[in-house]
PDB file of C-alpha atoms in Angstrom:
ATOM      1  CA  MET P   1     -69.620 -38.565 -50.908  1.00 51.00           C
ATOM      2  CA  GLU P   2     -71.313 -39.365 -47.586  1.00 47.00           C
ATOM      3  CA  ALA P   3     -69.919 -39.511 -44.078  1.00 48.00           C
ATOM      4  CA  LEU P   4     -71.028 -42.058 -41.503  1.00 47.00           C
ATOM      5  CA  GLY P   5     -74.663 -41.466 -40.718  1.00 51.00           C
ATOM      6  CA  GLY P   6     -75.531 -40.440 -44.265  1.00 52.00           C
ATOM      7  CA  TYR P   7     -74.550 -36.756 -44.112  1.00 48.00           C
ATOM      8  CA  PRO P   8     -72.890 -35.432 -47.317  1.00 51.00           C
ATOM      9  CA  VAL P   9     -69.308 -34.213 -47.056  1.00 50.00           C
ATOM     10  CA  LYS P  10     -67.838 -31.787 -49.606  1.00 53.00           C
ATOM     11  CA  SER P  11     -64.876 -33.378 -51.428  1.00 52.00           C
ATOM     12  CA  SER P  12     -61.502 -31.724 -50.834  1.00 54.00           C
ATOM     13  CA  GLY P  13     -59.877 -33.577 -53.770  1.00 60.00           C
ATOM     14  CA  PRO P  14     -59.822 -30.664 -56.297  1.00 58.00           C
ATOM     15  CA  LYS P  15     -58.423 -28.268 -53.683  1.00 59.00           C
ATOM     16  CA  ILE P  16     -55.632 -30.675 -52.780  1.00 60.00           C
ATOM     17  CA  ARG P  17     -54.802 -31.212 -56.445  1.00 62.00           C
ATOM     18  CA  LYS P  18     -54.666 -27.425 -57.026  1.00 59.00           C
ATOM     19  CA  LEU P  19     -52.399 -26.948 -54.030  1.00 55.00           C
ATOM     20  CA  THR P  20     -50.112 -29.769 -55.204  1.00 56.00           C
ATOM     21  CA  VAL P  21     -49.822 -28.260 -58.711  1.00 49.00           C
ATOM     22  CA  LEU P  22     -49.125 -24.797 -57.306  1.00 55.00           C
ATOM     23  CA  LEU P  23     -46.468 -26.159 -54.946  1.00 55.00           C
ATOM     24  CA  SER P  24     -44.834 -28.107 -57.780  1.00 56.00           C
ATOM     25  CA  MET P  25     -44.723 -24.988 -59.967  1.00 56.00           C
ATOM     26  CA  THR P  26     -43.182 -22.930 -57.173  1.00 53.00           C
ATOM     27  CA  VAL P  27     -40.494 -25.542 -56.528  1.00 48.00           C
ATOM     28  CA  GLY P  28     -39.820 -25.840 -60.256  1.00 50.00           C
ATOM     29  CA  VAL P  29     -39.360 -22.076 -60.730  1.00 44.00           C
ATOM     30  CA  GLY P  30     -37.119 -21.972 -57.663  1.00 47.00           C
ATOM     31  CA  CYS P  31     -34.919 -24.749 -59.062  1.00 43.00           C
ATOM     32  CA  LEU P  32     -34.636 -22.981 -62.420  1.00 48.00           C
ATOM     33  CA  PHE P  33     -33.576 -19.788 -60.638  1.00 41.00           C
ATOM     34  CA  LEU P  34     -30.878 -21.657 -58.735  1.00 46.00           C
ATOM     35  CA  LEU P  35     -29.609 -23.284 -61.924  1.00 51.00           C
ATOM     36  CA  GLN P  36     -29.263 -19.938 -63.728  1.00 54.00           C
ATOM     37  CA  PRO P  37     -25.612 -18.827 -64.045  1.00 52.00           C
ATOM     38  CA  ARG P  38     -24.785 -16.089 -61.560  1.00 59.00           C
ATOM     39  CA  LYS P  39     -24.412 -12.726 -63.276  1.00 66.00           C
ATOM     40  CA  PRO P  40     -20.969 -11.223 -62.615  1.00 68.00           C
ATOM     41  CA  VAL P  41     -21.229  -8.328 -60.192  1.00 89.00           C
ATOM     42  CA  ASP P  42     -17.621  -7.097 -60.294  1.00 98.00           C
ATOM     43  CA  PHE P  43     -14.491  -7.441 -62.419  1.00 98.00           C
ATOM     44  CA  TYR P  44     -13.148 -10.430 -60.480  1.00 98.00           C
ATOM     45  CA  SER P  45     -16.394 -12.360 -61.038  1.00 98.00           C
ATOM     46  CA  PHE P  46     -15.595 -12.827 -64.727  1.00 98.00           C
ATOM     47  CA  GLU P  47     -13.855 -15.661 -66.518  1.00 98.00           C
ATOM     48  CA  VAL P  48     -11.556 -14.835 -69.448  1.00 98.00           C
ATOM     49  CA  LYS P  49      -9.130 -16.670 -71.748  1.00 98.00           C
ATOM     50  CA  ASP P  50      -5.359 -16.592 -71.299  1.00 97.00           C
ATOM     51  CA  SER P  51      -2.932 -16.188 -74.203  1.00 97.00           C
ATOM     52  CA  LYS P  52      -3.096 -19.946 -74.873  1.00 96.00           C
ATOM     53  CA  GLY P  53      -6.888 -19.975 -75.047  1.00 97.00           C
ATOM     54  CA  ARG P  54      -7.459 -21.561 -71.636  1.00 97.00           C
ATOM     55  CA  ALA P  55     -10.255 -20.364 -69.357  1.00 98.00           C
ATOM     56  CA  VAL P  56      -9.019 -18.318 -66.389  1.00 97.00           C
ATOM     57  CA  SER P  57     -11.082 -17.026 -63.462  1.00 98.00           C
ATOM     58  CA  LEU P  58     -10.219 -13.475 -62.445  1.00 98.00           C
ATOM     59  CA  GLU P  59     -11.083 -14.471 -58.858  1.00 98.00           C
ATOM     60  CA  LYS P  60      -7.375 -15.214 -58.362  1.00 97.00           C
ATOM     61  CA  TYR P  61      -6.767 -11.434 -58.323  1.00 98.00           C
ATOM     62  CA  ARG P  62      -9.478 -10.573 -55.802  1.00 98.00           C
ATOM     63  CA  GLY P  63      -8.079  -8.808 -52.730  1.00 97.00           C
ATOM     64  CA  LYS P  64      -5.426  -7.029 -54.807  1.00 98.00           C
ATOM     65  CA  ALA P  65      -5.270  -3.872 -56.886  1.00 98.00           C
ATOM     66  CA  SER P  66      -5.231  -4.436 -60.652  1.00 98.00           C
ATOM     67  CA  LEU P  67      -4.265  -2.079 -63.450  1.00 98.00           C
ATOM     68  CA  VAL P  68      -6.092  -3.408 -66.516  1.00 98.00           C
ATOM     69  CA  VAL P  69      -4.691  -2.205 -69.850  1.00 98.00           C
ATOM     70  CA  ASN P  70      -5.653  -2.703 -73.501  1.00 98.00           C
ATOM     71  CA  VAL P  71      -2.211  -3.239 -75.006  1.00 98.00           C
ATOM     72  CA  ALA P  72      -0.811  -3.301 -78.560  1.00 98.00           C
ATOM     73  CA  SER P  73       2.510  -4.352 -80.096  1.00 98.00           C
ATOM     74  CA  HIS P  74       2.829  -1.743 -82.857  1.00 97.00           C
ATOM     75  CA  SER P  75       1.503   1.503 -81.408  1.00 96.00           C
ATOM     76  CA  GLU P  76       3.522   4.702 -81.070  1.00 96.00           C
ATOM     77  CA  GLN P  77       3.255   4.271 -77.294  1.00 96.00           C
ATOM     78  CA  THR P  78       4.224   0.574 -77.168  1.00 98.00           C
ATOM     79  CA  GLY P  79       7.848   0.835 -76.038  1.00 97.00           C
ATOM     80  CA  GLU P  80       7.371   3.530 -73.412  1.00 97.00           C
ATOM     81  CA  ALA P  81       4.110   2.017 -72.172  1.00 98.00           C
ATOM     82  CA  TYR P  82       5.445  -1.520 -71.740  1.00 98.00           C
ATOM     83  CA  GLU P  83       8.574  -0.284 -69.981  1.00 98.00           C
ATOM     84  CA  SER P  84       6.642   1.908 -67.535  1.00 98.00           C
ATOM     85  CA  LEU P  85       4.024  -0.790 -66.868  1.00 98.00           C
ATOM     86  CA  GLN P  86       6.730  -3.374 -66.197  1.00 98.00           C
ATOM     87  CA  GLU P  87       8.516  -0.961 -63.865  1.00 98.00           C
ATOM     88  CA  LEU P  88       5.290  -0.390 -61.932  1.00 98.00           C
ATOM     89  CA  HIS P  89       4.523  -4.123 -61.794  1.00 98.00           C
ATOM     90  CA  LYS P  90       8.019  -4.864 -60.489  1.00 96.00           C
ATOM     91  CA  GLU P  91       8.057  -1.958 -58.024  1.00 96.00           C
ATOM     92  CA  LEU P  92       4.777  -2.798 -56.298  1.00 96.00           C
ATOM     93  CA  GLY P  93       5.135  -6.565 -56.574  1.00 87.00           C
ATOM     94  CA  THR P  94       2.456  -9.214 -57.069  1.00 94.00           C
ATOM     95  CA  SER P  95       1.433  -9.692 -53.434  1.00 96.00           C
ATOM     96  CA  HIS P  96      -0.931  -6.708 -53.574  1.00 97.00           C
ATOM     97  CA  PHE P  97      -0.895  -5.547 -57.200  1.00 98.00           C
ATOM     98  CA  ASN P  98      -0.808  -6.759 -60.817  1.00 98.00           C
ATOM     99  CA  VAL P  99      -0.796  -5.211 -64.262  1.00 98.00           C
ATOM    100  CA  LEU P 100      -3.259  -7.232 -66.386  1.00 98.00           C
ATOM    101  CA  ALA P 101      -2.711  -6.921 -70.143  1.00 98.00           C
ATOM    102  CA  PHE P 102      -5.483  -7.479 -72.690  1.00 98.00           C
ATOM    103  CA  PRO P 103      -4.278  -7.191 -76.317  1.00 98.00           C
ATOM    104  CA  CYS P 104      -6.787  -5.547 -78.670  1.00 98.00           C
ATOM    105  CA  GLY P 105      -6.652  -5.329 -82.462  1.00 95.00           C
ATOM    106  CA  GLN P 106      -9.446  -2.819 -83.061  1.00 97.00           C
ATOM    107  CA  PHE P 107      -7.207   0.205 -83.600  1.00 97.00           C
ATOM    108  CA  GLY P 108      -5.831  -0.107 -87.126  1.00 95.00           C
ATOM    109  CA  ASP P 109      -2.839  -2.397 -87.577  1.00 96.00           C
ATOM    110  CA  THR P 110      -1.425  -1.831 -84.104  1.00 97.00           C
ATOM    111  CA  GLU P 111      -2.112  -5.429 -82.971  1.00 97.00           C
ATOM    112  CA  THR P 112      -2.217  -8.012 -85.746  1.00 93.00           C
ATOM    113  CA  GLY P 113      -0.633 -11.100 -84.148  1.00 94.00           C
ATOM    114  CA  THR P 114      -2.104 -14.070 -82.309  1.00 97.00           C
ATOM    115  CA  SER P 115      -2.516 -14.014 -78.537  1.00 97.00           C
ATOM    116  CA  SER P 116       0.525 -16.214 -77.917  1.00 97.00           C
ATOM    117  CA  SER P 117       2.785 -14.310 -80.354  1.00 98.00           C
ATOM    118  CA  ILE P 118       1.740 -10.976 -78.779  1.00 98.00           C
ATOM    119  CA  GLU P 119       2.765 -12.189 -75.329  1.00 98.00           C
ATOM    120  CA  ALA P 120       6.025 -13.673 -76.654  1.00 98.00           C
ATOM    121  CA  PHE P 121       6.885 -10.378 -78.378  1.00 98.00           C
ATOM    122  CA  ALA P 122       6.242  -8.301 -75.240  1.00 98.00           C
ATOM    123  CA  LYS P 123       8.334 -10.649 -73.081  1.00 97.00           C
ATOM    124  CA  SER P 124      11.272 -10.957 -75.456  1.00 98.00           C
ATOM    125  CA  THR P 125      11.378  -7.304 -76.528  1.00 98.00           C
ATOM    126  CA  TYR P 126      10.459  -5.461 -73.341  1.00 98.00           C
ATOM    127  CA  GLY P 127      11.014  -8.071 -70.627  1.00 97.00           C
ATOM    128  CA  VAL P 128       7.484  -7.860 -69.255  1.00 97.00           C
ATOM    129  CA  THR P 129       6.475 -10.315 -66.545  1.00 97.00           C
ATOM    130  CA  PHE P 130       2.889  -9.277 -65.860  1.00 98.00           C
ATOM    131  CA  PRO P 131      -0.057 -11.515 -66.885  1.00 97.00           C
ATOM    132  CA  PHE P 132      -1.204 -11.506 -70.520  1.00 97.00           C
ATOM    133  CA  PHE P 133      -4.641 -12.616 -71.637  1.00 98.00           C
ATOM    134  CA  GLY P 134      -6.140 -13.554 -74.968  1.00 98.00           C
ATOM    135  CA  LYS P 135      -6.639 -10.979 -77.710  1.00 98.00           C
ATOM    136  CA  ILE P 136     -10.054  -9.359 -77.301  1.00 98.00           C
ATOM    137  CA  LYS P 137     -12.451  -6.795 -78.709  1.00 97.00           C
ATOM    138  CA  ILE P 138     -13.362  -3.913 -76.436  1.00 97.00           C
ATOM    139  CA  MET P 139     -15.907  -2.166 -78.669  1.00 95.00           C
ATOM    140  CA  GLY P 140     -19.131  -3.279 -80.303  1.00 94.00           C
ATOM    141  CA  SER P 141     -21.413  -6.259 -79.754  1.00 95.00           C
ATOM    142  CA  GLU P 142     -18.483  -8.689 -79.477  1.00 96.00           C
ATOM    143  CA  ALA P 143     -16.750  -6.773 -76.707  1.00 97.00           C
ATOM    144  CA  GLU P 144     -15.173  -8.993 -74.040  1.00 98.00           C
ATOM    145  CA  PRO P 145     -17.666  -8.977 -71.100  1.00 98.00           C
ATOM    146  CA  ALA P 146     -14.940  -8.442 -68.468  1.00 98.00           C
ATOM    147  CA  PHE P 147     -13.596  -5.415 -70.324  1.00 98.00           C
ATOM    148  CA  LYS P 148     -17.108  -4.157 -71.046  1.00 98.00           C
ATOM    149  CA  PHE P 149     -17.664  -4.130 -67.284  1.00 98.00           C
ATOM    150  CA  LEU P 150     -14.744  -1.687 -67.002  1.00 98.00           C
ATOM    151  CA  THR P 151     -15.930   0.617 -69.765  1.00 98.00           C
ATOM    152  CA  ASP P 152     -19.535   0.542 -68.523  1.00 97.00           C
ATOM    153  CA  SER P 153     -18.305   1.426 -65.027  1.00 98.00           C
ATOM    154  CA  VAL P 154     -16.658   4.657 -66.201  1.00 97.00           C
ATOM    155  CA  GLN P 155     -19.013   5.286 -69.146  1.00 97.00           C
ATOM    156  CA  LYS P 156     -16.007   5.613 -71.465  1.00 96.00           C
ATOM    157  CA  ILE P 157     -14.773   3.418 -74.309  1.00 96.00           C
ATOM    158  CA  PRO P 158     -11.042   3.565 -75.168  1.00 97.00           C
ATOM    159  CA  LYS P 159     -10.312   5.524 -78.315  1.00 96.00           C
ATOM    160  CA  TRP P 160      -6.790   4.098 -78.631  1.00 97.00           C
ATOM    161  CA  ASN P 161      -4.346   1.607 -77.125  1.00 98.00           C
ATOM    162  CA  PHE P 162      -3.032   1.636 -73.548  1.00 98.00           C
ATOM    163  CA  TRP P 163      -6.008   3.002 -71.660  1.00 98.00           C
ATOM    164  CA  LYS P 164      -5.636   2.015 -68.021  1.00 98.00           C
ATOM    165  CA  PHE P 165      -8.350   1.020 -65.542  1.00 98.00           C
ATOM    166  CA  LEU P 166      -7.571   0.762 -61.825  1.00 98.00           C
ATOM    167  CA  VAL P 167      -9.614  -1.932 -60.109  1.00 98.00           C
ATOM    168  CA  ASN P 168      -9.761  -2.132 -56.309  1.00 98.00           C
ATOM    169  CA  PRO P 169      -9.594  -5.355 -54.212  1.00 98.00           C
ATOM    170  CA  GLU P 170     -13.399  -5.719 -54.382  1.00 98.00           C
ATOM    171  CA  GLY P 171     -13.411  -5.637 -58.193  1.00 98.00           C
ATOM    172  CA  LYS P 172     -14.758  -2.102 -58.665  1.00 98.00           C
ATOM    173  CA  VAL P 173     -13.224   0.446 -61.039  1.00 98.00           C
ATOM    174  CA  VAL P 174     -11.928   3.420 -59.057  1.00 98.00           C
ATOM    175  CA  ARG P 175     -10.074   5.379 -61.768  1.00 98.00           C
ATOM    176  CA  PHE P 176      -9.126   5.311 -65.451  1.00 98.00           C
ATOM    177  CA  TRP P 177      -6.496   7.028 -67.574  1.00 98.00           C
ATOM    178  CA  ARG P 178      -6.326   7.718 -71.296  1.00 97.00           C
ATOM    179  CA  ALA P 179      -3.205   6.751 -73.214  1.00 96.00           C
ATOM    180  CA  ASP P 180      -1.776  10.273 -73.242  1.00 94.00           C
ATOM    181  CA  GLU P 181      -2.057  10.900 -69.493  1.00 97.00           C
ATOM    182  CA  PRO P 182       1.221  10.914 -67.505  1.00 95.00           C
ATOM    183  CA  MET P 183       2.330   7.603 -66.038  1.00 96.00           C
ATOM    184  CA  GLU P 184       3.388   9.374 -62.839  1.00 96.00           C
ATOM    185  CA  SER P 185      -0.273  10.062 -62.069  1.00 96.00           C
ATOM    186  CA  VAL P 186      -1.023   6.355 -62.529  1.00 98.00           C
ATOM    187  CA  ARG P 187       1.886   5.347 -60.298  1.00 97.00           C
ATOM    188  CA  GLN P 188       0.794   7.659 -57.464  1.00 97.00           C
ATOM    189  CA  GLU P 189      -2.822   6.424 -57.504  1.00 97.00           C
ATOM    190  CA  VAL P 190      -1.819   2.770 -57.645  1.00 98.00           C
ATOM    191  CA  ALA P 191       0.783   3.161 -54.883  1.00 98.00           C
ATOM    192  CA  THR P 192      -1.804   4.854 -52.644  1.00 98.00           C
ATOM    193  CA  LEU P 193      -4.286   2.005 -53.168  1.00 98.00           C
ATOM    194  CA  VAL P 194      -1.603  -0.618 -52.505  1.00 98.00           C
ATOM    195  CA  ARG P 195      -0.651   1.123 -49.236  1.00 97.00           C
ATOM    196  CA  GLU P 196      -4.303   1.081 -48.174  1.00 97.00           C
ATOM    197  CA  ILE P 197      -4.473  -2.663 -48.879  1.00 97.00           C
ATOM    198  CA  ILE P 198      -1.334  -3.327 -46.821  1.00 96.00           C
ATOM    199  CA  VAL P 199      -2.552  -1.223 -43.885  1.00 96.00           C
ATOM    200  CA  LYS P 200      -5.923  -2.975 -43.907  1.00 94.00           C
ATOM    201  CA  LYS P 201      -4.335  -6.426 -43.959  1.00 92.00           C
ATOM    202  CA  ARG P 202      -2.054  -5.561 -41.071  1.00 93.00           C
ATOM    203  CA  ALA P 203      -5.001  -4.278 -39.035  1.00 94.00           C
ATOM    204  CA  GLU P 204      -6.829  -7.569 -39.604  1.00 90.00           C
ATOM    205  CA  LEU P 205      -3.943  -9.673 -38.195  1.00 86.00           C
TER     206      LEU P 205
END
């Protein structure tokens, strides 16, 4: 290629093409990154199924304290556990706190029903009013991701029914209790966290 006057000029075509390809690749990778589903970073970032199989976002509980429990209908602790959990749920109310029940059938024959029948049994027999979710697995490769977040956070996997995980308003696990630990300890910890939430909200007004 020659410029006016007959002097040769080096072509910039290949360079421009290279730059265009590189720019296109960069934009393409950026778009793929944006399209990737956001990895949950806390408990409230997860989506789970309710007892009727419908998708539910746990975001609705963000800003509150949650006591997450793997429940069962036919365990030796069932009656006492449901009664004490309902009492706690009623005492501290739903404005700042919820018990969240996740039925699990991985401990023998302690939970054999369907998700909807499990919830119906708990409500009719023990008068529970706290939220129930679909029946899940909490151990192994099929463990429910939301519950796996809890167990990974404390590096402990429940060995029986009615383990309790206390989740703070930001979705982080702050404490857990095994099934045989006294409910009074749970109540004190939860009440303290709820008071902190109330004080913080008042200060923000």
